[in-house]
């Protein structure tokens, strides 16, 4: 420090200052000429002293805000040593016991983490993943993280991670890959979100991705990365190949899905190989997989087991209602005639030696599903098929023969690619993120696949199609659609009060002034458009919105926001584009206008409204045509499902896929169509269904699937609550050093 007043020769630089007793200091200094001096200063000398310049030393007039930032950084860097729930206390979340249990008891301590989180839809798996990521960052165990999810969920993931956890994830899409400065955007971004199919379908992108390494990869809706085992061989899919790639480039690997089991043990263990290829490599003996214990690599909790910290149920009850109805005479005639056509074509296709069996079987399954959907869907499907086959007939007449051209090869390739992306057989139509793309594929195969091998056979098929098309047209233009009548009556039911504020003494204890909202799920866009016209005619414009796969993400988000927040918007029409990852718990009522042929989809749809934040009892109505063969199978299934629900609790909804381990539901439905006599279902189908729904067997499945059912007993919840209270008391408070 340069000081005036110490020496008569001018300013000096202080070198040492030591206390000389009360009111005195001894200083050693250097003057301007470099000579060292020494002097004793007293309190009376203080007025003569003047600081000319400060060159260093400790002082306390620095920037307090910057000092606070430095101390906070130091504190946060060490906070996890004192606060075992650091991520909870530094995020905008209010977690529940099962979420704390999953992250802090079952996942965080695993090194490396290779885990399947398979809690029910709506249990908050995104919250658990966010807590895990933030805790790993705090512990210095995570610098690079990637989220892989269906395209419809990427923005939702980005918003949740940023808004709730302050985590800056960037979406990597095709544009980022093409414009990357280094050619590898995955290496440039430490926190990335990627679309599942963008990675799975593009070999070039996978090659670039394979050159990177990650600390943690989270795969949402991971059941899409499935493979199948049949005929003694594994049939991988492109998505499964992506799963194997991801497993190899990351240290921690977290799979998340609410539907891990499609009912086939072999397929399930192939799926588990993504976590541990060595452990699940050899469980196949004599064509069947031996059931293995996965409790140490998997957590599956059923909604009915989940509790709040006070011990009360986290989810309200849920009830499924079967609404049987009889077809009109015209509907029944059309149903039987189309079913006879499907059966005849199936039997003819099975005699073909080329790829016709596969494509025709696929096409006719699609046609049968659309027949059950609506007069509009079957009419348009028959019309399109008839027109395309007429074009084929013109070409055949020009050539003088019906040749096997490259068109069949293209169709076989499309069906194989379709199955590849579905991870299922040609009859088991599961959900894709873009339902419009699904329908385009279905329509192309449906329009062109034919079992005809001669011009005469093709002419006969077209003649049959014309007759069926005319029947469907008359039904579509008439007023005999019994299924629509059931939906209309449900909407107009005064006790439900759809679109109107419920009474204070409502049937489920609702709060007054809250309008009741309804979601109607259908499988086909043709049916959705048909229902939209009828519903607008019923109540006018503005009271409904729709979500389909063809909508861009912003339009889909706008429709969702309008449905949730606009009191005047009481009804949402949706295909299965809204069946995954969409939060719609503002509604408590749902209708399955079309019943899916994959039982897992029933739970996925129900999970849109029966999720965290739902306060009302949830109801779903399943519309079933009781005088169709598929309807008879489904009604028997739903009746047994309801009996099991009453006996075993709502848990029965969560193991639908596992129930059909021996025979898939889609196979049973198609067997009913093909093998039944006119108006009846074959005995072997009902026997297989009864076996699938046998209550003692269901108890075993539920016990096996709820792998941590003991974790949410009252004693454990109390222990978690005490741990959280201790952590809150011990945590280093903000600004404390």
XYZ file of C-alpha atoms in Angstrom:
737
model
C 0.000 0.000 0.000
C 1.439 3.447 -0.957
C 0.909 5.862 1.970
C 1.632 9.605 2.581
C 2.447 10.881 6.112
C 4.693 8.055 7.318
C 7.995 9.648 6.224
C 8.873 13.333 5.672
C 10.558 12.290 2.376
C 7.209 11.576 0.705
C 5.026 8.577 -0.003
C 6.323 5.192 1.082
C 5.318 1.590 0.333
C 4.329 -0.360 3.411
C 5.982 -3.750 3.668
C 4.895 -4.881 7.113
C 2.432 -3.716 9.735
C 2.409 -5.264 13.229
C 0.563 -4.290 16.358
C 2.736 -2.607 18.950
C 0.170 -2.624 21.712
C -2.932 -0.619 22.436
C -3.228 2.247 19.942
C 0.188 1.677 18.295
C 1.490 -0.127 15.182
C 5.032 -0.792 14.054
C 5.512 -0.341 10.277
C 8.365 -1.261 7.969
C 8.408 0.682 4.695
C 10.419 1.421 1.530
C 10.775 5.029 0.342
C 10.954 6.342 -3.214
C 14.738 5.804 -3.375
C 14.408 2.171 -2.290
C 15.721 2.574 1.256
C 14.074 0.499 3.988
C 12.781 2.377 7.032
C 10.985 1.604 10.247
C 8.667 3.704 12.452
C 6.265 3.416 15.359
C 2.867 5.063 14.613
C 0.299 6.125 17.219
C -3.423 6.762 17.041
C -2.650 10.506 17.019
C -0.753 10.047 13.715
C -3.786 8.624 11.950
C -5.136 11.973 10.755
C -1.879 12.645 8.848
C -1.968 9.350 6.966
C -3.386 9.157 3.438
C -3.595 6.102 1.184
C -2.279 6.945 -2.281
C -2.641 3.527 -3.915
C -3.557 -0.064 -2.985
C -1.701 -2.837 -4.765
C -3.041 -5.905 -2.949
C -3.776 -7.434 0.400
C -7.050 -8.583 1.946
C -9.866 -6.091 2.086
C -13.634 -6.224 2.305
C -14.921 -3.758 -0.281
C -15.172 -6.262 -3.177
C -18.328 -7.095 -5.214
C -20.620 -8.790 -2.692
C -22.884 -10.295 -5.410
C -19.955 -12.003 -7.104
C -18.639 -13.221 -3.762
C -22.074 -14.694 -3.050
C -22.077 -16.501 -6.423
C -18.681 -18.000 -5.650
C -19.730 -19.230 -2.223
C -23.020 -20.604 -3.626
C -21.110 -22.506 -6.306
C -18.867 -23.974 -3.631
C -21.869 -24.854 -1.480
C -23.836 -26.483 -4.290
C -20.778 -28.459 -5.388
C -20.642 -30.117 -1.991
C -24.336 -30.058 -1.110
C -25.070 -33.671 -2.064
C -22.727 -34.784 0.740
C -25.134 -33.251 3.249
C -28.450 -33.379 1.354
C -29.325 -36.844 -0.013
C -32.326 -35.333 -1.855
C -30.482 -32.481 -3.539
C -32.344 -32.758 -6.859
C -35.714 -32.549 -5.086
C -34.715 -29.374 -3.228
C -33.297 -27.671 -6.337
C -36.166 -28.498 -8.733
C -39.744 -27.321 -9.179
C -41.264 -30.695 -8.341
C -43.211 -32.151 -5.455
C -42.434 -35.872 -5.723
C -44.486 -38.758 -4.366
C -43.194 -41.736 -2.324
C -42.935 -44.105 -5.302
C -40.848 -41.538 -7.217
C -38.454 -41.040 -4.292
C -38.216 -44.811 -3.895
C -37.411 -45.367 -7.567
C -34.698 -42.709 -7.847
C -32.978 -42.808 -4.455
C -33.445 -46.431 -3.416
C -33.454 -48.395 -6.653
C -31.610 -46.452 -9.355
C -29.108 -43.949 -7.963
C -26.895 -46.460 -6.191
C -26.439 -48.758 -9.205
C -23.068 -48.460 -10.917
C -23.534 -48.768 -13.782
C -27.286 -48.262 -13.981
C -28.955 -50.708 -16.417
C -32.609 -50.514 -15.478
C -36.189 -50.826 -16.756
C -38.634 -48.381 -15.155
C -42.049 -49.819 -16.017
C -44.506 -48.029 -13.719
C -48.061 -47.512 -14.954
C -48.954 -44.707 -17.395
C -49.331 -41.401 -15.589
C -47.109 -42.351 -12.633
C -44.609 -39.579 -13.431
C -41.719 -41.451 -15.064
C -40.464 -38.201 -16.642
C -40.143 -36.676 -13.158
C -38.136 -39.688 -11.993
C -35.796 -39.414 -14.991
C -35.285 -35.678 -14.346
C -34.431 -36.282 -10.682
C -31.990 -39.025 -11.647
C -30.240 -36.828 -14.229
C -29.893 -33.923 -11.798
C -28.560 -36.118 -8.988
C -25.955 -37.701 -11.289
C -24.848 -34.225 -12.411
C -24.501 -33.075 -8.775
C -22.332 -36.106 -8.016
C -20.041 -35.418 -10.966
C -21.159 -38.690 -12.603
C -22.868 -37.228 -15.667
C -21.577 -34.827 -18.284
C -23.304 -36.203 -21.389
C -26.936 -37.333 -21.491
C -29.345 -38.193 -24.321
C -33.113 -38.717 -24.295
C -34.544 -40.942 -27.076
C -38.334 -40.826 -27.432
C -41.146 -40.849 -30.040
C -41.241 -37.711 -32.173
C -44.512 -36.514 -30.651
C -42.872 -36.306 -27.203
C -39.562 -34.521 -27.882
C -40.840 -31.022 -27.175
C -42.720 -32.206 -24.096
C -39.486 -33.720 -22.744
C -37.577 -30.528 -23.514
C -40.176 -28.341 -21.791
C -40.385 -30.539 -18.674
C -36.628 -30.854 -18.216
C -36.108 -27.115 -18.664
C -39.122 -25.937 -16.680
C -38.969 -28.340 -13.736
C -35.249 -29.085 -13.484
C -33.449 -26.235 -15.264
C -31.766 -28.727 -17.618
C -30.947 -27.242 -21.068
C -31.536 -30.131 -23.459
C -31.359 -29.464 -27.207
C -33.423 -31.332 -29.806
C -31.262 -32.923 -32.514
C -33.265 -33.437 -35.696
C -32.409 -33.910 -39.361
C -31.575 -30.212 -39.774
C -28.948 -30.293 -37.016
C -27.326 -33.366 -38.542
C -27.109 -31.708 -41.969
C -25.836 -28.332 -40.705
C -23.373 -29.593 -38.085
C -19.958 -27.899 -38.273
C -18.127 -31.096 -37.335
C -20.496 -33.500 -39.069
C -21.435 -35.045 -35.730
C -23.989 -32.982 -33.771
C -24.221 -35.765 -31.175
C -20.611 -35.095 -30.192
C -21.229 -31.333 -30.048
C -24.239 -31.436 -27.707
C -23.755 -32.731 -24.146
C -27.529 -32.754 -23.472
C -29.554 -34.004 -26.444
C -33.102 -35.151 -27.212
C -33.593 -37.308 -30.332
C -36.572 -38.776 -32.159
C -36.659 -42.561 -31.999
C -37.513 -43.215 -35.642
C -35.121 -40.544 -36.960
C -32.304 -42.570 -35.419
C -33.703 -46.030 -36.169
C -34.447 -45.579 -39.861
C -31.329 -43.707 -40.962
C -28.188 -45.832 -41.214
C -25.997 -42.772 -41.778
C -27.249 -41.130 -38.604
C -26.700 -44.346 -36.630
C -23.145 -44.540 -37.948
C -22.450 -40.987 -36.740
C -24.117 -41.724 -33.392
C -22.035 -44.862 -32.907
C -18.889 -42.703 -32.750
C -20.056 -40.969 -29.559
C -20.069 -41.971 -25.902
C -22.637 -41.056 -23.254
C -22.874 -41.193 -19.494
C -26.654 -41.786 -19.541
C -29.208 -42.564 -22.259
C -32.912 -42.561 -21.360
C -35.254 -44.349 -23.812
C -38.907 -43.367 -23.357
C -41.718 -45.616 -24.670
C -38.941 -48.181 -24.899
C -41.330 -51.035 -25.789
C -41.107 -49.731 -29.353
C -37.523 -51.056 -29.445
C -38.769 -54.636 -29.522
C -37.932 -57.833 -31.360
C -39.849 -61.062 -31.777
C -38.964 -64.730 -31.441
C -40.797 -67.246 -33.611
C -39.975 -70.355 -35.559
C -36.885 -70.847 -33.430
C -35.252 -67.618 -34.572
C -34.991 -64.019 -33.449
C -36.568 -61.433 -35.747
C -35.020 -58.074 -34.848
C -36.434 -54.740 -35.960
C -34.715 -51.503 -36.939
C -35.762 -50.021 -33.634
C -34.347 -53.026 -31.792
C -31.091 -52.527 -33.654
C -31.061 -48.937 -32.426
C -31.594 -50.181 -28.869
C -28.570 -52.458 -29.177
C -26.501 -49.532 -30.481
C -27.596 -47.242 -27.647
C -26.839 -49.917 -25.067
C -23.282 -50.158 -26.337
C -22.405 -46.441 -26.320
C -23.605 -45.507 -22.839
C -22.539 -46.374 -19.300
C -25.955 -45.845 -17.703
C -28.999 -47.039 -19.704
C -32.562 -46.395 -18.501
C -35.531 -47.878 -20.389
C -38.976 -46.458 -19.594
C -42.289 -47.982 -20.685
C -45.663 -48.677 -19.122
C -46.149 -51.778 -21.307
C -42.954 -53.846 -21.091
C -44.606 -57.205 -21.736
C -46.609 -57.967 -24.885
C -47.669 -61.347 -23.516
C -44.773 -63.339 -24.999
C -41.984 -64.260 -22.580
C -39.443 -64.751 -25.386
C -40.052 -61.246 -26.737
C -39.822 -59.790 -23.237
C -36.446 -61.380 -22.591
C -35.173 -60.186 -25.967
C -36.206 -56.714 -24.836
C -34.331 -57.177 -21.537
C -31.190 -58.093 -23.501
C -30.886 -54.391 -24.285
C -29.961 -53.922 -20.624
C -27.772 -56.994 -20.161
C -27.022 -59.057 -23.259
C -25.021 -61.663 -21.324
C -27.579 -62.314 -18.638
C -30.599 -62.667 -20.946
C -28.773 -64.390 -23.811
C -29.635 -68.032 -23.194
C -33.078 -68.604 -21.762
C -34.591 -70.346 -24.778
C -35.017 -74.099 -24.483
C -37.149 -76.105 -26.883
C -38.579 -72.965 -28.482
C -39.848 -71.483 -25.211
C -38.278 -69.045 -22.805
C -37.862 -69.946 -19.165
C -39.339 -67.224 -16.984
C -36.601 -65.392 -15.074
C -36.531 -63.084 -12.091
C -35.972 -59.497 -13.236
C -36.594 -57.782 -9.892
C -33.037 -56.447 -9.653
C -33.119 -54.748 -13.081
C -36.757 -53.694 -13.276
C -39.314 -51.736 -11.273
C -43.008 -52.013 -12.116
C -45.588 -50.438 -9.856
C -49.324 -50.646 -10.329
C -51.450 -47.531 -9.907
C -53.544 -49.126 -7.210
C -50.386 -49.586 -5.091
C -49.288 -45.944 -5.272
C -49.883 -43.744 -2.234
C -49.436 -40.154 -1.098
C -47.298 -39.325 1.932
C -50.380 -39.331 4.155
C -51.072 -42.941 3.140
C -54.111 -42.161 0.981
C -54.447 -43.480 -2.585
C -52.588 -41.424 -5.168
C -55.070 -42.290 -7.936
C -58.866 -42.205 -7.785
C -60.780 -45.375 -8.756
C -61.249 -46.241 -12.421
C -64.167 -48.148 -13.869
C -64.706 -49.680 -17.311
C -68.238 -50.038 -18.691
C -69.187 -52.350 -21.545
C -71.852 -50.847 -23.817
C -73.230 -53.688 -25.961
C -75.470 -52.903 -28.909
C -77.109 -54.899 -31.677
C -76.475 -54.113 -35.331
C -79.374 -53.047 -37.505
C -80.529 -55.480 -40.177
C -78.595 -53.596 -42.874
C -75.457 -53.413 -40.714
C -75.664 -57.110 -39.922
C -76.068 -58.040 -43.583
C -73.050 -55.911 -44.544
C -70.994 -57.376 -41.690
C -71.693 -60.967 -42.681
C -71.095 -60.308 -46.383
C -67.776 -58.515 -45.809
C -66.677 -61.188 -43.332
C -67.511 -63.924 -45.873
C -65.425 -62.024 -48.436
C -62.517 -61.723 -45.985
C -62.686 -65.428 -45.103
C -62.821 -66.490 -48.767
C -59.868 -64.316 -49.741
C -57.881 -65.494 -46.712
C -58.403 -69.128 -47.646
C -57.454 -68.451 -51.271
C -54.323 -66.508 -50.246
C -53.132 -69.402 -48.084
C -52.841 -71.546 -51.221
C -50.491 -69.025 -52.870
C -46.810 -69.927 -53.015
C -45.526 -66.360 -53.287
C -45.817 -63.412 -50.914
C -49.576 -63.090 -51.372
C -50.393 -64.932 -48.172
C -48.585 -62.294 -46.143
C -49.871 -59.199 -47.916
C -53.445 -60.423 -48.398
C -53.615 -61.573 -44.779
C -52.441 -58.147 -43.682
C -54.881 -56.334 -46.002
C -57.903 -58.385 -44.979
C -57.148 -57.935 -41.274
C -57.133 -54.174 -41.841
C -60.427 -54.434 -43.753
C -62.056 -56.404 -40.927
C -60.958 -53.811 -38.357
C -62.375 -50.990 -40.466
C -65.621 -52.878 -40.902
C -66.047 -52.755 -37.124
C -65.118 -49.066 -36.965
C -67.818 -47.210 -38.911
C -69.882 -47.274 -42.160
C -67.677 -44.434 -43.400
C -64.421 -46.331 -42.829
C -65.581 -49.550 -44.502
C -67.253 -47.717 -47.409
C -64.152 -45.664 -48.236
C -61.899 -48.712 -47.827
C -64.034 -50.852 -50.144
C -64.308 -48.012 -52.661
C -60.562 -47.381 -52.771
C -59.815 -51.097 -53.045
C -62.324 -51.588 -55.870
C -60.872 -48.649 -57.868
C -57.279 -49.823 -57.493
C -58.132 -53.396 -58.464
C -60.016 -52.099 -61.531
C -56.813 -50.321 -62.600
C -54.979 -53.596 -62.096
C -57.606 -55.383 -64.195
C -57.210 -52.897 -67.084
C -53.473 -53.517 -67.115
C -54.019 -57.282 -66.996
C -56.432 -57.172 -69.942
C -53.930 -55.100 -71.917
C -51.229 -57.692 -71.290
C -53.614 -60.617 -71.676
C -52.700 -62.077 -68.309
C -52.511 -61.230 -64.617
C -48.770 -61.304 -64.108
C -46.809 -61.350 -60.889
C -45.081 -58.006 -61.224
C -42.810 -55.957 -59.011
C -45.870 -54.478 -57.345
C -46.193 -57.574 -55.163
C -42.539 -57.379 -54.142
C -43.036 -53.727 -53.177
C -46.105 -54.603 -51.105
C -44.294 -57.447 -49.338
C -41.456 -55.037 -48.574
C -43.907 -52.469 -47.199
C -45.588 -55.033 -44.971
C -42.194 -56.232 -43.714
C -41.103 -52.655 -42.994
C -44.436 -51.979 -41.297
C -44.053 -55.058 -39.105
C -40.431 -54.145 -38.471
C -41.373 -50.768 -37.075
C -44.281 -52.206 -35.117
C -42.269 -55.038 -33.651
C -45.261 -57.304 -34.118
C -46.849 -59.734 -36.527
C -48.954 -58.540 -39.453
C -52.147 -58.972 -37.455
C -51.060 -57.190 -34.306
C -51.373 -53.528 -35.183
C -49.752 -51.456 -32.472
C -49.341 -47.720 -32.185
C -46.952 -45.652 -34.258
C -46.195 -42.040 -33.473
C -47.615 -40.958 -36.847
C -51.016 -42.585 -37.248
C -51.466 -40.998 -40.692
C -48.382 -42.860 -41.862
C -49.897 -46.045 -40.457
C -53.094 -45.514 -42.407
C -51.210 -44.701 -45.612
C -49.323 -47.985 -45.337
C -52.489 -49.897 -44.506
C -54.405 -48.335 -47.388
C -51.729 -49.044 -49.978
C -51.531 -52.702 -49.021
C -55.306 -52.928 -48.599
C -55.925 -51.395 -52.025
C -53.529 -53.591 -53.992
C -53.084 -56.922 -52.205
C -55.252 -59.561 -53.857
C -55.332 -63.341 -53.823
C -56.485 -63.435 -57.453
C -54.097 -65.225 -59.805
C -56.144 -64.995 -63.005
C -58.128 -62.283 -64.773
C -61.314 -64.245 -64.155
C -60.655 -64.436 -60.410
C -59.891 -60.706 -60.302
C -63.115 -59.894 -62.178
C -65.058 -61.969 -59.661
C -63.440 -60.183 -56.738
C -64.198 -56.751 -58.211
C -67.838 -57.788 -58.775
C -68.070 -58.766 -55.087
C -66.465 -55.478 -54.035
C -68.976 -53.444 -56.076
C -71.840 -55.163 -54.304
C -70.288 -54.631 -50.883
C -69.503 -51.006 -51.709
C -73.130 -50.309 -52.620
C -74.306 -51.857 -49.356
C -71.838 -49.720 -47.394
C -72.821 -46.564 -49.312
C -76.511 -47.073 -48.505
C -75.688 -47.665 -44.838
C -73.397 -44.622 -44.684
C -76.054 -42.345 -46.199
C -78.842 -43.714 -44.026
C -79.559 -43.367 -40.313
C -79.001 -46.948 -39.202
C -75.590 -46.567 -37.544
C -76.303 -48.127 -34.138
C -72.812 -47.472 -32.831
C -73.162 -43.725 -33.399
C -76.527 -43.824 -31.636
C -74.827 -45.261 -28.519
C -72.238 -42.464 -28.527
C -74.878 -39.795 -29.101
C -77.009 -41.092 -26.220
C -73.972 -41.132 -23.947
C -73.107 -37.518 -24.795
C -76.699 -36.409 -24.217
C -76.984 -38.227 -20.880
C -77.976 -35.489 -18.416
C -76.419 -37.288 -15.459
C -72.977 -37.120 -17.055
C -73.364 -33.440 -17.925
C -70.709 -33.483 -20.663
C -69.846 -29.906 -21.551
C -71.890 -28.499 -18.687
C -70.945 -27.611 -15.121
C -71.634 -30.514 -12.791
C -73.912 -30.147 -9.800
C -72.497 -29.704 -6.308
C -73.844 -33.141 -5.351
C -72.541 -34.923 -8.437
C -72.369 -38.720 -8.594
C -68.627 -38.708 -7.898
C -68.377 -35.778 -5.505
C -67.243 -33.290 -8.163
C -66.720 -29.637 -7.438
C -69.468 -27.348 -8.710
C -68.747 -25.286 -11.788
C -66.265 -27.681 -13.425
C -67.432 -28.708 -16.911
C -67.273 -32.442 -17.601
C -65.003 -33.348 -20.501
C -64.986 -36.464 -22.680
C -62.345 -38.093 -24.905
C -63.442 -40.321 -27.790
C -60.760 -42.647 -29.191
C -61.024 -44.141 -32.666
C -58.462 -46.063 -34.712
C -59.133 -44.606 -38.151
C -59.040 -41.081 -39.533
C -62.038 -41.822 -41.795
C -64.102 -42.637 -38.699
C -62.796 -39.577 -36.873
C -63.874 -37.279 -39.731
C -67.247 -39.048 -39.874
C -67.810 -38.525 -36.142
C -66.678 -34.902 -36.364
C -69.404 -34.145 -38.946
C -72.069 -35.820 -36.831
C -70.954 -34.160 -33.563
C -70.861 -30.701 -35.149
C -74.398 -31.321 -36.463
C -75.403 -32.386 -32.946
C -74.119 -29.333 -31.008
C -72.564 -26.945 -33.504
C -69.010 -25.699 -34.023
C -66.498 -24.947 -31.266
C -67.365 -27.506 -28.621
C -64.855 -30.119 -29.796
C -61.258 -30.434 -30.988
C -59.371 -33.321 -32.587
C -55.861 -34.801 -32.497
C -54.601 -36.972 -35.361
C -51.174 -38.147 -36.410
C -51.135 -35.884 -39.478
C -51.284 -32.685 -37.428
C -48.024 -30.817 -36.884
C -46.810 -30.620 -33.317
C -47.899 -27.048 -32.760
C -51.439 -27.744 -33.994
C -51.582 -30.805 -31.763
C -50.366 -28.768 -28.795
C -52.914 -26.032 -29.510
C -55.741 -28.580 -29.638
C -54.593 -30.104 -26.367
C -54.380 -26.690 -24.655
C -57.835 -25.700 -25.911
C -59.367 -28.925 -24.656
C -57.722 -28.611 -21.236
C -58.255 -24.912 -20.599
C -61.325 -23.784 -22.547
C -64.513 -24.471 -20.523
C -66.530 -24.457 -23.756
C -64.484 -27.251 -25.350
C -65.999 -30.399 -23.900
C -64.959 -33.160 -26.286
C -61.708 -34.396 -27.803
C -61.769 -36.695 -30.821
C -58.491 -38.568 -31.101
C -56.714 -41.366 -32.879
C -53.900 -43.129 -31.044
C -51.669 -40.134 -31.813
C -53.021 -38.948 -28.433
C -52.559 -42.364 -26.859
C -48.995 -41.859 -25.659
C -47.305 -39.224 -23.563
C -50.210 -36.755 -23.607
C -51.517 -35.383 -20.317
C -55.303 -35.102 -20.434
C -56.238 -35.553 -16.767
C -58.562 -32.539 -16.899
C -61.017 -35.044 -18.385
C -62.321 -38.020 -16.431
C -64.557 -39.655 -19.046
C -63.466 -41.653 -22.088
C -65.097 -43.691 -24.859
C -63.367 -46.389 -26.899
C -65.383 -45.978 -30.098
C -63.061 -48.539 -31.694
C -61.627 -51.308 -29.535
C -57.946 -51.916 -30.350
C -56.737 -55.390 -31.269
C -53.708 -54.907 -29.040
C -54.800 -55.055 -25.354
C -51.898 -52.852 -24.194
C -53.506 -49.958 -26.037
C -56.555 -50.093 -23.756
C -54.322 -49.237 -20.794
C -52.339 -46.637 -22.752
C -55.538 -44.811 -23.684
C -56.931 -45.003 -20.151
C -53.594 -43.663 -18.921
C -54.217 -40.346 -20.693
C -56.842 -39.409 -18.084
C -55.979 -41.718 -15.167
C -52.677 -40.105 -14.166
C -51.127 -37.949 -11.442
C -53.263 -34.862 -10.941
C -56.569 -36.617 -11.608
C -59.012 -36.003 -8.757
C -62.234 -37.555 -10.081
C -63.256 -41.156 -10.516
C -62.444 -42.149 -14.111
C -64.878 -43.964 -16.379
C -64.370 -45.537 -19.788
C -67.138 -46.872 -22.016
C -66.262 -49.631 -24.507
C -68.718 -49.856 -27.418
C -69.200 -53.481 -28.481
C -71.333 -54.860 -31.317
C -72.528 -58.017 -29.599
C -73.731 -59.783 -32.767
C -70.347 -59.715 -34.516
C -67.743 -62.381 -33.952
C -65.097 -59.853 -32.841
C -67.716 -58.223 -30.634
C -68.548 -61.533 -28.979
C -64.882 -62.142 -28.212
C -64.420 -58.619 -26.881
C -67.615 -58.672 -24.824
C -66.561 -61.927 -23.202
C -63.139 -60.381 -22.542
C -64.610 -57.195 -21.016
C -67.098 -59.099 -18.848
C -64.306 -61.261 -17.444
C -62.148 -58.171 -17.058
C -64.846 -56.480 -14.986
C -65.327 -59.581 -12.830
C -61.581 -59.737 -12.268
C -61.481 -56.013 -11.451
C -64.061 -56.457 -8.727
C -62.253 -59.484 -7.324
C -58.668 -58.309 -7.718
C -58.916 -54.519 -7.859
C -58.086 -52.212 -10.753
C -54.673 -53.870 -11.067
C -56.151 -56.154 -13.701
C -55.993 -53.297 -16.252
C -52.228 -53.281 -16.044
C -51.486 -56.863 -17.062
C -53.668 -57.133 -20.168
C -50.671 -57.828 -22.393
C -49.372 -60.551 -20.082
C -52.770 -62.299 -20.033
C -52.448 -63.198 -23.708
C -49.043 -64.843 -23.443
C -50.114 -68.068 -25.209
C -52.418 -66.539 -27.837
C -52.368 -62.855 -28.797
C -55.713 -61.071 -28.713
C -55.378 -60.142 -32.393
C -54.899 -63.818 -33.315
C -57.991 -64.765 -31.313
C -60.070 -62.039 -32.966
C -58.993 -63.041 -36.467
C -59.535 -66.711 -35.651
C -63.071 -65.835 -34.592
C -63.624 -64.109 -37.943
C -62.147 -66.910 -40.037
C -63.192 -70.058 -38.220
C -66.577 -69.241 -36.746
C -69.842 -70.326 -38.287
C -72.184 -67.605 -39.422
C -73.024 -65.597 -36.304
C -71.022 -67.696 -33.819
C -67.503 -67.929 -32.444
C -65.508 -71.163 -32.527
C -65.173 -73.079 -29.250
C -61.371 -73.074 -29.395
C -61.419 -69.253 -29.392
C -63.641 -68.968 -26.321
C -61.608 -71.644 -24.524
C -58.376 -69.735 -25.199
C -59.977 -66.510 -23.990
C -61.323 -68.152 -20.832
C -57.867 -69.516 -20.072
C -56.300 -66.078 -20.583
C -58.750 -64.498 -18.128
C -58.797 -67.241 -15.462
C -58.674 -65.435 -12.099
C -56.125 -67.647 -10.325
C -53.809 -67.206 -13.294
C -54.407 -63.438 -13.181
C -53.422 -63.373 -9.500
C -50.120 -65.032 -10.359
C -49.491 -62.573 -13.200
C -50.288 -59.560 -11.024
C -48.021 -60.844 -8.262
C -45.252 -61.430 -10.768
C -45.613 -58.081 -12.511
C -45.882 -55.894 -9.404
C -42.273 -56.603 -8.559
C -42.067 -54.026 -5.767
C -45.581 -54.264 -4.375
C -44.194 -54.416 -0.831
C -42.354 -51.102 -1.282
C -45.405 -48.945 -0.785
C -46.713 -50.360 2.457
C -47.424 -47.788 5.212
C -44.164 -48.475 7.086
C -42.049 -47.802 4.000
C -43.970 -44.631 3.157
C -43.447 -43.430 6.727
C -39.733 -44.148 6.452
C -39.474 -42.197 3.180
C -41.366 -39.277 4.728
C -38.976 -39.220 7.722
C -35.945 -39.358 5.408
C -37.283 -36.381 3.443
C -37.896 -34.384 6.622
C -34.352 -35.112 7.847
C -32.907 -34.132 4.480
C -34.869 -30.873 4.485
C -33.581 -30.068 7.989
C -29.939 -30.895 7.196
C -29.682 -29.367 3.754
C -27.437 -26.337 3.370
C -29.779 -23.393 3.085
C -29.276 -20.894 0.253
C -26.504 -18.340 0.964
C -25.194 -20.384 3.892
C -21.474 -21.293 3.867
